[in-house]
Tab-separated table of C-alpha atoms in Angstrom:
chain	number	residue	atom	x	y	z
A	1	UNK	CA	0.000	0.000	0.000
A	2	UNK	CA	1.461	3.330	-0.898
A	3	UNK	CA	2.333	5.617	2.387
A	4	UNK	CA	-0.370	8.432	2.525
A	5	UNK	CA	0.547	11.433	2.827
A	6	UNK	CA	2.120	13.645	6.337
A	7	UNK	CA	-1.289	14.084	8.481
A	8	UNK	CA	-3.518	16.784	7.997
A	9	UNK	CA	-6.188	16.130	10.932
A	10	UNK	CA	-9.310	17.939	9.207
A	11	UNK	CA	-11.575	19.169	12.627
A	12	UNK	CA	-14.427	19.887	10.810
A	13	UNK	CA	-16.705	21.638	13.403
A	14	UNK	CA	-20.651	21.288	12.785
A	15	UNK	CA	-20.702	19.290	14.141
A	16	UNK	CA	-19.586	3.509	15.340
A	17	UNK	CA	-20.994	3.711	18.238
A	18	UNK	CA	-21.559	2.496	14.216
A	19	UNK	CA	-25.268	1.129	16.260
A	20	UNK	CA	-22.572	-1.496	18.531
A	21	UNK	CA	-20.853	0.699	20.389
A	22	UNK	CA	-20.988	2.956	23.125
A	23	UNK	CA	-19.469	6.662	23.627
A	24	UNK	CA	-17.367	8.058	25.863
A	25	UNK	CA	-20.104	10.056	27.476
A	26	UNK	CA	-19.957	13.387	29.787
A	27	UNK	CA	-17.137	14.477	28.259
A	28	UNK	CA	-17.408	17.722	29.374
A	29	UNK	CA	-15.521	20.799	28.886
A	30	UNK	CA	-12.883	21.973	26.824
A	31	UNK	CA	-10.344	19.281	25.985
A	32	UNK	CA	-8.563	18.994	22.967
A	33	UNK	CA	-9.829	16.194	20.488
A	34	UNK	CA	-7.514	14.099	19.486
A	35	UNK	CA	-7.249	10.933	18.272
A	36	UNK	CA	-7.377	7.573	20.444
A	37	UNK	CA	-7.259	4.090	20.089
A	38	UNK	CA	-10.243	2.912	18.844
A	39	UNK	CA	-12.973	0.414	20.805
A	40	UNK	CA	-14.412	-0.686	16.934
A	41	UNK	CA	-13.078	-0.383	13.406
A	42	UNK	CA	-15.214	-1.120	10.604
A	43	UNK	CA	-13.661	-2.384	7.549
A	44	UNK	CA	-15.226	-2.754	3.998
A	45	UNK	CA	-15.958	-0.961	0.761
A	46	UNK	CA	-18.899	0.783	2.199
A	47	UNK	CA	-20.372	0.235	-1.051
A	48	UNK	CA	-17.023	2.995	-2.834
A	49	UNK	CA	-16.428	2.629	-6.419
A	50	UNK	CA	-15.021	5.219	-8.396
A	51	UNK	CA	-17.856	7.096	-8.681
A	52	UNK	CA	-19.666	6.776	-5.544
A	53	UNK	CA	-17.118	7.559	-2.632
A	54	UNK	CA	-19.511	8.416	0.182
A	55	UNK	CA	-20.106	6.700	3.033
A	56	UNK	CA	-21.979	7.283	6.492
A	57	UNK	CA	-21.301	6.423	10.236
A	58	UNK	CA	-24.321	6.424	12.865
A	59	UNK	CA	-23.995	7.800	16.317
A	60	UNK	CA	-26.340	7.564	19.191
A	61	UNK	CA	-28.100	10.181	21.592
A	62	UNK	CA	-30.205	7.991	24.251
A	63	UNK	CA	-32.289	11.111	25.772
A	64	UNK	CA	-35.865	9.576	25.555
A	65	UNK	CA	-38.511	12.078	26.656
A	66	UNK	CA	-35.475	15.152	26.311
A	67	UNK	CA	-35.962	18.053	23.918
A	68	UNK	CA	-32.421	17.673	22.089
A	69	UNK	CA	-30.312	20.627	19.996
A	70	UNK	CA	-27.227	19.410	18.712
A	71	UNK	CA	-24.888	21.998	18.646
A	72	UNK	CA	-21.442	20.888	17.328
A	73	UNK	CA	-20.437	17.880	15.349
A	74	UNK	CA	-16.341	16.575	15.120
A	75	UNK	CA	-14.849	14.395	13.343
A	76	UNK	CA	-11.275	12.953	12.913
A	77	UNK	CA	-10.325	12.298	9.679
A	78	UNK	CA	-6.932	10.799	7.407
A	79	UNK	CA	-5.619	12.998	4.874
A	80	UNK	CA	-7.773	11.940	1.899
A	81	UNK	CA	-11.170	11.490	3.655
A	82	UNK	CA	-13.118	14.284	3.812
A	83	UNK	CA	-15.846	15.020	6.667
A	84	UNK	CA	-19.053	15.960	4.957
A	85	UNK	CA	-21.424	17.188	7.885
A	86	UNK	CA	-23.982	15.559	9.755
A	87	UNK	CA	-27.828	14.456	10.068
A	88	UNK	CA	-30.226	13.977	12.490
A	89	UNK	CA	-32.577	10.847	11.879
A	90	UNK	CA	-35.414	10.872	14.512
A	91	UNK	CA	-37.162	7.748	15.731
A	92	UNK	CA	-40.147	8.412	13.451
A	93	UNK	CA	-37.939	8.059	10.319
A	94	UNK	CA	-36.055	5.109	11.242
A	95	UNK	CA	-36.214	2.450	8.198
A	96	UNK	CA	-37.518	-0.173	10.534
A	97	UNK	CA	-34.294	-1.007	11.999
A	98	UNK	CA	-31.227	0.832	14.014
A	99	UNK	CA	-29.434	3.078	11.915
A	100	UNK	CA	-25.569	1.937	11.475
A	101	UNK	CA	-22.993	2.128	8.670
A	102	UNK	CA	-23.181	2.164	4.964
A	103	UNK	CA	-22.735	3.554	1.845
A	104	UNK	CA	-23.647	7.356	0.313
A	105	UNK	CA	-24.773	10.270	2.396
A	106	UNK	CA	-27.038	11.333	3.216
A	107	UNK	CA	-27.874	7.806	4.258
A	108	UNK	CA	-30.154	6.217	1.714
A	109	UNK	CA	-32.601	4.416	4.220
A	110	UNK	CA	-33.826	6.467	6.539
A	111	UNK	CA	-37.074	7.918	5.932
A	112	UNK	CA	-36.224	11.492	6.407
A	113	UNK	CA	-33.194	13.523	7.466
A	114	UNK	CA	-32.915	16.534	9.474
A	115	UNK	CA	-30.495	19.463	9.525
A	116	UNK	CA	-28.551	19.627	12.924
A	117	UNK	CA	-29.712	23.083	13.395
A	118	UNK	CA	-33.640	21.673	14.012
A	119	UNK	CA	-34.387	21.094	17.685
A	120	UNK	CA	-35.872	17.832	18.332
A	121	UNK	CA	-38.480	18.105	20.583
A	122	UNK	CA	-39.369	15.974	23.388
A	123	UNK	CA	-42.618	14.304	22.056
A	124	UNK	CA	-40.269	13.154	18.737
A	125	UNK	CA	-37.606	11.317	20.982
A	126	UNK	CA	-40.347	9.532	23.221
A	127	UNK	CA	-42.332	8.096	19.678
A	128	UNK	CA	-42.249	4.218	19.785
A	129	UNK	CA	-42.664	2.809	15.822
A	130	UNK	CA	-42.468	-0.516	15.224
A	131	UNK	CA	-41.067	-2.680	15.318
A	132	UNK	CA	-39.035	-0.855	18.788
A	133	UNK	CA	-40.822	-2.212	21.972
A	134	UNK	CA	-39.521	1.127	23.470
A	135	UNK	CA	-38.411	4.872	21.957
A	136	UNK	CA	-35.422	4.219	20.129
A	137	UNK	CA	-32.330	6.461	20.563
A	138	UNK	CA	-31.965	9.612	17.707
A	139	UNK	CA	-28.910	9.204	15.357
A	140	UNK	CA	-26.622	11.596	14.554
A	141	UNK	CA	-25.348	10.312	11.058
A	142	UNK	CA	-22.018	11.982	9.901
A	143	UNK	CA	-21.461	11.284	6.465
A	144	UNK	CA	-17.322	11.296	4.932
A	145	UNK	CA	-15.959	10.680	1.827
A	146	UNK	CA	-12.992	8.976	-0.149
A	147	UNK	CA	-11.384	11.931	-2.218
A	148	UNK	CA	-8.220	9.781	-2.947
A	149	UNK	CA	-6.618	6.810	-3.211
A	150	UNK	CA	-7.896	3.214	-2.603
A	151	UNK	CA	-7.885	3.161	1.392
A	152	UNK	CA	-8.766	5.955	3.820
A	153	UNK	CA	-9.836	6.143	7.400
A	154	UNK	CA	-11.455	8.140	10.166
A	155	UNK	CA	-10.902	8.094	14.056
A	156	UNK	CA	-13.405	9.491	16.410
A	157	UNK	CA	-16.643	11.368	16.650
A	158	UNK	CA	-17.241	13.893	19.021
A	159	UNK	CA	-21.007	15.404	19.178
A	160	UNK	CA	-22.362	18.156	21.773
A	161	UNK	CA	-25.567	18.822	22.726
A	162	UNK	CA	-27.867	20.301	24.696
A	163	UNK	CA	-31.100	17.995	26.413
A	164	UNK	CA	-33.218	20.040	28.205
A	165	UNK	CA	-31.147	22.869	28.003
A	166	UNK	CA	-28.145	21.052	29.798
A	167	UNK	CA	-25.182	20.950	27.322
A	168	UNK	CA	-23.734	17.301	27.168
A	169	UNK	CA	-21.141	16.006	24.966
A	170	UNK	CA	-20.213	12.520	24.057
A	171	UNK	CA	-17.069	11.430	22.398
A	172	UNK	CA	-16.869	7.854	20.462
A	173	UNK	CA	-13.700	6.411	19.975
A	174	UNK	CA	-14.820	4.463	16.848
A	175	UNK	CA	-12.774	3.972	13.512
A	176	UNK	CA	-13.180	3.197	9.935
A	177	UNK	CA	-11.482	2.251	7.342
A	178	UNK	CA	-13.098	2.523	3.404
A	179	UNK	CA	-11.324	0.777	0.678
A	180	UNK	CA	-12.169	1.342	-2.962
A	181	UNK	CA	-10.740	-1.994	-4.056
A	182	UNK	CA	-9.798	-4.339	-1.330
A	183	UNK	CA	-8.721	-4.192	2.175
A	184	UNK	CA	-5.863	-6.613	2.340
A	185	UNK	CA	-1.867	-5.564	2.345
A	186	UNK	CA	0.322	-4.952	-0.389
A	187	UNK	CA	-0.808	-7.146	-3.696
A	188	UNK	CA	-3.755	-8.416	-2.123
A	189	UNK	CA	-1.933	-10.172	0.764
A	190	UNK	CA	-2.834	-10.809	3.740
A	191	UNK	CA	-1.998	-8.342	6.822
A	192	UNK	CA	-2.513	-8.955	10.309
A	193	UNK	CA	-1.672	-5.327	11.285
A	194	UNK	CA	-3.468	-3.685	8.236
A	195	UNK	CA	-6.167	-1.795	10.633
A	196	UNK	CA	-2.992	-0.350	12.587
A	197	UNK	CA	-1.234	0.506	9.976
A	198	UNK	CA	-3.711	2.156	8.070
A	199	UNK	CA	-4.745	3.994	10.744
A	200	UNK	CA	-1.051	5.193	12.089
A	201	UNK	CA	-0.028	6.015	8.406
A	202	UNK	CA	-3.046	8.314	8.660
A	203	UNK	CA	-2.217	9.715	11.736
A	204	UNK	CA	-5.187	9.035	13.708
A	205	UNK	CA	-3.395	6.965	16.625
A	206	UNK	CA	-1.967	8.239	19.662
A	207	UNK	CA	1.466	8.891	20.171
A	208	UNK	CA	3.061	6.278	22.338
């Protein structure tokens, strides 16, 4: 695999967890966002061809019963992936299952999308459709893209919010890695430490 290039962290302010993980949560204040060693990495194509290099993570807020305004979306990204923005999908648009990871943005499934700047209001995030048994968390779906290359990767999503007026933020230590043609080492071979490496060559792993 040829070396990307020296890291350019894009913070792109807006604002895995993909639906099997948990965040970080009440990670308050100021504190610098930088990358970390990851609890999940997903690894596919996320559907990337040459012509369709979008793909979207989904990130949970489990306020049922809260009136939630997301204020700020983060995300960590290699050199050639770019951070597109972020969604809101409320429980009333869900496509009948938890929203996860996948290809395009905005993400194809859900019923509708909302802009982060729309409050959710309490009676949205306590609605129950089926086939939940109980009101089902709202996703914030961030949505990146390939802009070069064959492999690229993101590190961490950091969203803050206020419910009920108080201002949380959570911070999920999730990663990705897209590849356009296959995720395997050099000439298709098999790599044991292709998730770290891709990653570190990336820059989106802590400095021992």
């Amino acid at each position: 695999m040829t070396e990307l290039p020296p890291l350019r962290l894009r913070i792109a302010a807006l604002s895995l967890a993909l639906a099997l993980t948990g965040a970080v949560a009440g990670c308050g204040g100021e504190d610098a966002f930088k990358p970390d060693r990851p609890t999940t990495t997903a690894v596919g194509s996320f559907g990337i061809t040459a012509e369709q290099r979008n793909f979207h993570l989904s990130f949970r807020i489990e306020r049922a019963g809260s009136e939630i305004r997301v204020l700020d979306v983060q995300a960590l990204t290699g050199p050639n992936v770019e951070f597109l923005g972020a969604v809101t999908v409320w429980p009333k648009d869900l496509p009948g299952k938890n929203m996860g990871f996948g290809p395009k943005y905005p993400p194809p499934d859900a019923k509708a999308v909302h802009p982060l700047s729309e409050v959710i209001p309490a009676a949205e995030t306590q609605v129950v459709p089926k086939p939940f048994d109980g009101p089902p968390p709202v996703y914030v779906v961030t949505g990146f893209r390939l802009v070069s290359g064959d492999v690229g990767a993101m590190n961490g999503v950091r969203v803050t919010y206020e419910a009920d007026g108080k201002k949380e933020t959570d911070t999920w230590t999730v990663a990705a890695i897209a590849c356009r043609k296959t995720c395997k080492g050099p000439n298709g071979s098999d790599d044991p430490n292709f998730q770290k490496r891709v990653l570190s060559e990336a820059g989106l792993l802590p400095k021992d």
